[in-house]
CSV table of C-alpha atoms in Angstrom, one decimal:
chain,number,residue,atom,x,y,z
A,141,UNK,CA,-9.4,0.9,31.2
A,142,UNK,CA,-10.4,-1.4,27.9
A,143,UNK,CA,-8.5,-0.7,24.6
A,144,UNK,CA,-10.2,-1.4,21.6
A,145,UNK,CA,-8.4,-1.4,18.0
A,146,UNK,CA,-9.4,-1.0,14.7
A,147,UNK,CA,-7.5,-2.5,11.7
A,148,UNK,CA,-7.5,-1.7,8.0
A,149,UNK,CA,-6.9,-3.8,4.9
A,150,UNK,CA,-7.0,-2.9,1.1
A,151,UNK,CA,-6.4,-5.8,-0.9
A,152,UNK,CA,-6.5,-9.4,-0.1
A,153,UNK,CA,-4.9,-11.4,-2.9
A,154,UNK,CA,-1.3,-13.2,-3.7
A,155,UNK,CA,-0.5,-11.2,-6.6
A,156,UNK,CA,2.1,-8.2,-6.2
A,157,UNK,CA,0.5,-5.0,-6.2
A,158,UNK,CA,3.4,-2.4,-5.5
A,159,UNK,CA,1.6,0.3,-3.1
A,160,UNK,CA,-1.1,-1.2,-1.3
A,161,UNK,CA,1.1,-4.5,-0.1
A,162,UNK,CA,-1.8,-6.6,-0.4
A,163,UNK,CA,-1.8,-9.3,2.6
A,164,UNK,CA,-1.9,-12.6,0.8
A,165,UNK,CA,-5.0,-15.1,0.8
A,166,UNK,CA,-3.1,-17.6,3.3
A,167,UNK,CA,-1.4,-15.0,5.5
A,168,UNK,CA,-5.1,-13.2,5.9
A,169,UNK,CA,-6.9,-16.7,6.7
A,170,UNK,CA,-3.9,-16.8,9.5
A,171,UNK,CA,-4.6,-13.8,10.7
A,172,UNK,CA,-8.5,-14.2,10.9
A,173,UNK,CA,-8.2,-17.5,12.6
A,174,UNK,CA,-6.1,-15.7,14.9
A,175,UNK,CA,-8.2,-13.0,15.9
A,176,UNK,CA,-11.1,-15.5,16.6
A,177,UNK,CA,-9.2,-17.1,18.7
A,178,UNK,CA,-7.3,-14.9,20.5
A,179,UNK,CA,-9.2,-11.3,20.1
A,180,UNK,CA,-12.9,-10.4,20.4
A,181,UNK,CA,-14.0,-9.6,16.5
A,182,UNK,CA,-16.8,-6.9,16.8
A,183,UNK,CA,-18.5,-4.5,14.1
A,184,UNK,CA,-17.4,-1.3,14.1
A,185,UNK,CA,-20.8,0.3,14.6
A,186,UNK,CA,-21.0,-1.5,17.8
A,187,UNK,CA,-17.5,-0.3,18.8
A,188,UNK,CA,-18.2,2.7,18.0
A,189,UNK,CA,-21.8,2.9,19.9
A,190,UNK,CA,-20.0,2.0,23.1
A,191,UNK,CA,-17.2,4.6,22.9
A,192,UNK,CA,-19.7,7.0,21.7
A,193,UNK,CA,-21.8,6.1,25.0
A,194,UNK,CA,-19.1,5.5,27.7
A,195,UNK,CA,-20.4,2.1,27.7
A,196,UNK,CA,-17.9,-1.0,29.1
A,197,UNK,CA,-16.1,-2.1,25.7
A,198,UNK,CA,-15.8,-6.0,25.4
A,199,UNK,CA,-12.2,-7.3,26.4
A,200,UNK,CA,-9.9,-7.5,23.7
A,201,UNK,CA,-12.3,-5.9,20.5
A,202,UNK,CA,-11.3,-5.2,17.4
A,203,UNK,CA,-12.9,-4.4,14.2
A,204,UNK,CA,-11.7,-5.7,10.7
A,205,UNK,CA,-12.0,-2.8,8.2
A,206,UNK,CA,-11.4,-3.0,4.6
A,207,UNK,CA,-11.0,0.8,2.3
A,208,UNK,CA,-11.7,1.2,-1.3
A,209,UNK,CA,-13.8,-1.9,-2.4
A,210,UNK,CA,-11.4,-4.2,-4.3
A,211,UNK,CA,-12.9,-7.2,-6.0
A,212,UNK,CA,-10.9,-9.4,-3.8
A,213,UNK,CA,-12.7,-8.4,-1.1
A,214,UNK,CA,-15.5,-10.5,-2.4
A,215,UNK,CA,-13.3,-13.3,-3.9
A,216,UNK,CA,-10.6,-13.8,-1.0
A,217,UNK,CA,-11.1,-12.0,2.1
A,218,UNK,CA,-15.8,-12.7,2.2
A,219,UNK,CA,-15.0,-16.1,2.1
A,220,UNK,CA,-12.6,-16.2,5.3
A,221,UNK,CA,-14.1,-13.4,7.3
A,222,UNK,CA,-17.3,-16.1,6.8
A,223,UNK,CA,-15.5,-19.0,7.9
A,224,UNK,CA,-14.2,-17.5,11.2
A,225,UNK,CA,-17.7,-15.2,11.9
A,226,UNK,CA,-15.8,-12.3,11.4
A,227,UNK,CA,-18.0,-9.1,10.9
A,228,UNK,CA,-16.1,-6.5,9.2
A,229,UNK,CA,-16.7,-2.8,7.4
A,230,UNK,CA,-15.8,-2.3,3.9
A,231,UNK,CA,-15.5,1.6,2.9
A,232,UNK,CA,-16.5,2.1,-0.7
A,233,UNK,CA,-15.5,4.8,-3.0
A,234,UNK,CA,-18.8,4.8,-4.7
A,235,UNK,CA,-17.6,5.9,-8.5
A,236,UNK,CA,-15.6,2.8,-8.7
A,237,UNK,CA,-18.0,0.5,-7.6
A,238,UNK,CA,-19.7,-1.1,-10.7
A,239,UNK,CA,-18.4,1.3,-13.1
A,240,UNK,CA,-15.2,-0.6,-14.9
A,241,UNK,CA,-13.4,2.9,-13.5
A,242,UNK,CA,-9.9,2.0,-12.2
A,243,UNK,CA,-8.7,4.0,-9.4
A,244,UNK,CA,-6.0,6.8,-10.7
A,245,UNK,CA,-3.4,5.5,-7.9
A,246,UNK,CA,-4.1,1.7,-9.7
A,247,UNK,CA,-3.8,2.7,-13.3
A,248,UNK,CA,0.1,2.2,-13.5
A,249,UNK,CA,0.1,-0.9,-12.3
A,250,UNK,CA,-3.2,-2.5,-13.6
A,251,UNK,CA,-3.3,-4.0,-16.8
A,252,UNK,CA,-5.6,-7.1,-16.6
A,253,UNK,CA,-9.2,-7.0,-18.1
A,254,UNK,CA,-10.8,-8.4,-15.1
A,255,UNK,CA,-12.3,-6.1,-12.7
A,256,UNK,CA,-10.6,-4.3,-10.4
A,257,UNK,CA,-13.2,-3.1,-7.9
A,258,UNK,CA,-16.5,-4.6,-6.8
A,259,UNK,CA,-19.6,-4.8,-8.6
A,260,UNK,CA,-23.3,-4.0,-6.9
A,261,UNK,CA,-24.4,-7.2,-6.8
A,262,UNK,CA,-21.3,-8.4,-5.0
A,263,UNK,CA,-21.5,-5.6,-2.4
A,264,UNK,CA,-25.3,-6.5,-2.2
A,265,UNK,CA,-24.6,-10.0,-1.7
A,266,UNK,CA,-22.1,-9.3,1.4
A,267,UNK,CA,-24.3,-6.9,3.0
A,268,UNK,CA,-27.0,-9.6,3.1
A,269,UNK,CA,-24.8,-11.6,4.6
A,270,UNK,CA,-23.8,-9.5,7.4
A,271,UNK,CA,-21.0,-7.7,6.2
A,272,UNK,CA,-21.1,-3.6,6.8
A,273,UNK,CA,-20.6,-1.1,4.3
A,274,UNK,CA,-19.5,2.2,4.6
A,275,UNK,CA,-18.5,5.7,3.1
A,276,UNK,CA,-14.8,6.3,1.2
A,277,UNK,CA,-16.1,9.4,-0.4
A,278,UNK,CA,-17.1,9.5,-4.7
A,279,UNK,CA,-13.7,9.7,-5.8
A,280,UNK,CA,-11.1,9.3,-3.0
A,281,UNK,CA,-9.9,13.0,-2.9
A,282,UNK,CA,-7.9,14.6,0.6
A,283,UNK,CA,-10.9,15.9,1.4
A,284,UNK,CA,-8.6,19.0,3.6
A,285,UNK,CA,-7.4,20.0,-0.1
A,286,UNK,CA,-10.7,20.7,-2.5
A,287,UNK,CA,-13.4,23.3,-2.2
A,288,UNK,CA,-16.0,22.8,1.0
A,289,UNK,CA,-18.8,22.3,-1.7
A,290,UNK,CA,-16.9,19.6,-3.5
A,291,UNK,CA,-16.4,18.1,-0.1
A,292,UNK,CA,-19.6,18.1,0.8
A,293,UNK,CA,-20.7,16.3,-2.0
A,294,UNK,CA,-18.3,13.4,-1.9
A,295,UNK,CA,-19.4,13.2,1.7
A,296,UNK,CA,-23.1,13.2,0.9
A,297,UNK,CA,-23.8,11.7,-2.0
A,298,UNK,CA,-21.3,8.9,-1.6
A,299,UNK,CA,-23.5,7.7,1.5
A,300,UNK,CA,-26.9,8.5,-0.8
A,301,UNK,CA,-25.5,6.2,-3.1
A,302,UNK,CA,-24.6,3.0,-1.1
A,303,UNK,CA,-28.0,3.6,0.8
A,304,UNK,CA,-30.1,3.3,-2.4
A,305,UNK,CA,-27.6,0.1,-3.8
A,306,UNK,CA,-28.0,-2.0,-0.5
A,307,UNK,CA,-31.1,-0.5,1.5
A,308,UNK,CA,-30.1,0.1,4.8
A,309,UNK,CA,-28.4,3.0,6.7
A,310,UNK,CA,-24.9,3.7,5.9
A,311,UNK,CA,-23.6,5.3,9.4
A,312,UNK,CA,-19.5,5.0,9.1
A,313,UNK,CA,-17.3,6.7,6.9
A,314,UNK,CA,-13.3,6.6,6.3
A,315,UNK,CA,-11.2,9.5,5.5
A,316,UNK,CA,-9.7,9.0,2.6
A,317,UNK,CA,-5.6,8.9,2.9
A,318,UNK,CA,-6.7,9.4,6.9
A,319,UNK,CA,-6.8,13.1,5.7
A,320,UNK,CA,-9.1,15.0,7.7
A,321,UNK,CA,-9.6,18.6,9.9
A,322,UNK,CA,-12.1,20.0,12.1
A,323,UNK,CA,-14.1,21.2,9.4
A,324,UNK,CA,-14.1,18.0,7.3
A,325,UNK,CA,-15.3,16.3,10.5
A,326,UNK,CA,-18.1,18.8,10.9
A,327,UNK,CA,-19.0,18.1,7.6
A,328,UNK,CA,-19.1,14.3,8.0
A,329,UNK,CA,-21.2,14.6,11.2
A,330,UNK,CA,-23.8,17.0,9.6
A,331,UNK,CA,-24.1,14.2,6.9
A,332,UNK,CA,-25.6,11.5,9.6
A,333,UNK,CA,-22.5,9.4,10.0
A,334,UNK,CA,-22.3,8.1,13.7
A,335,UNK,CA,-18.7,7.4,13.3
A,336,UNK,CA,-15.6,8.2,11.2
A,337,UNK,CA,-12.3,6.2,11.1
A,338,UNK,CA,-8.7,7.7,10.3
A,339,UNK,CA,-5.1,6.1,9.8
A,340,UNK,CA,-3.8,7.7,13.0
A,341,UNK,CA,-2.3,4.7,14.4
A,342,UNK,CA,-3.0,3.3,17.8
A,343,UNK,CA,-6.4,1.5,20.2
A,344,UNK,CA,-9.4,3.7,20.9
A,345,UNK,CA,-10.9,4.1,24.4
A,346,UNK,CA,-14.6,5.0,25.8
A,347,UNK,CA,-15.2,8.8,25.1
A,348,UNK,CA,-12.7,9.2,22.5
A,349,UNK,CA,-14.0,11.3,19.9
A,350,UNK,CA,-15.8,8.7,17.4
A,351,UNK,CA,-15.2,10.9,14.3
A,352,UNK,CA,-11.2,10.5,14.4
A,353,UNK,CA,-11.1,6.8,15.4
A,354,UNK,CA,-7.5,5.5,15.0
A,355,UNK,CA,-7.0,2.6,12.6
A,356,UNK,CA,-3.9,0.4,12.0
A,357,UNK,CA,-3.2,-0.2,8.6
A,358,UNK,CA,-2.3,-3.8,7.8
A,359,UNK,CA,1.2,-3.6,5.2
A,360,UNK,CA,3.2,-6.1,6.5
A,361,UNK,CA,6.5,-7.1,4.0
A,362,UNK,CA,5.8,-10.4,3.2
A,363,UNK,CA,9.1,-11.3,4.7
A,364,UNK,CA,8.0,-10.3,8.0
A,365,UNK,CA,4.9,-12.9,7.9
A,366,UNK,CA,7.3,-15.6,9.2
A,367,UNK,CA,7.6,-14.2,12.7
A,368,UNK,CA,3.8,-14.2,12.7
A,369,UNK,CA,1.9,-13.9,15.0
A,370,UNK,CA,4.3,-11.4,16.9
A,371,UNK,CA,4.6,-9.1,13.5
A,372,UNK,CA,0.8,-9.4,13.0
A,373,UNK,CA,0.7,-8.1,16.9
A,374,UNK,CA,2.8,-5.7,16.3
A,375,UNK,CA,0.9,-4.3,13.2
A,376,UNK,CA,-2.7,-4.6,15.2
A,377,UNK,CA,-1.8,-2.5,17.9
A,378,UNK,CA,0.0,0.2,15.9
A,379,UNK,CA,3.3,-0.6,17.0
A,380,UNK,CA,4.5,-0.8,13.5
A,381,UNK,CA,2.6,2.4,12.6
A,382,UNK,CA,4.1,4.8,15.1
A,383,UNK,CA,7.5,3.8,14.1
A,384,UNK,CA,6.5,4.0,10.4
A,385,UNK,CA,5.2,7.3,11.2
A,386,UNK,CA,8.3,8.7,13.1
A,387,UNK,CA,10.9,7.3,10.5
A,388,UNK,CA,8.9,9.4,7.7
A,389,UNK,CA,8.7,11.9,10.3
A,390,UNK,CA,12.7,11.9,10.5
A,391,UNK,CA,13.3,11.5,7.1
A,392,UNK,CA,11.6,14.3,6.3
A,393,UNK,CA,13.8,16.4,8.4
A,394,UNK,CA,16.9,15.0,7.0
A,395,UNK,CA,15.6,16.1,3.6
A,396,UNK,CA,15.0,19.4,4.7
A,397,UNK,CA,18.4,19.6,6.6
A,398,UNK,CA,20.6,18.9,3.2
A,399,UNK,CA,18.8,21.5,1.1
C-alpha cells in the first residue's frame, strides 16, 4: 500500500528562535533538493483528494506545509520551493497577517523592528505563483479548550478572510498545536474544509480520515544535520516524531511517580 507523507515547518531562517527550531536556509535547500530527487512532492490538496476518493497515490508522494505564516516563508523558503518546483501549503493564523501583531508565544523572543509575519501582499504574490494557503484559525487557540461558538468563529472567519484576500477557495485547515477532537473535526467539515492536518506523526494511506491527516513536524537540532540525509529521513517518515512522543509520555509518567 502506497504511503503518503506530509511534513511541517514553521520558520526557515538562520537566526535562533528557541521554541520553534527554525530550519536554517542552507539546510532547507538541501532538504528540498533531496525531496525533488528522491520523493514526489505534490500539493496537499491533490494528496487529500486521492485519499478521500480512494484512488492510487503517486509513488513516494510527499506534501510540504508551513504553519502560522512567518515572513521568512516568503523571504527564504519561497525562492527555494520555486527553484525546485515544489508545491507547498502555508497555513495562516490570520490575526497576525498584515497586522504587525506578534504571536503571544514569540513576544518573549522577538525584539526586532522588522515585521515577523507575512503581509497580505506577500501572500497574494505567493498565491499567484502557485503556493497554496490554508487556515490556521484567527488567533491560534487550542480548539478543544474554548467554547464551541468561539471555535466556530476561529474556523469559519479565518477561511473567509483568506479567500477575500487571495480570491481563491480555501479548502485545507491545520489544527493549532495539533489539538482536535471529534467535535472540532465536525466544525471543520461543516465550514467547508475538505482536508485538515494534525501533528500526529506517521504516514497516510487511501481511505484514511482526510480531516485528521498525519503530519511530521521538522524540528531537527542543528547537530543532527551532520547526519543528513538519514536524520532528515527519520523526521519526514515520523520516526523521530514517535520517539519524541514516547519520550515526553514517559517523562510525564516519571514526574507523576515522583509526586
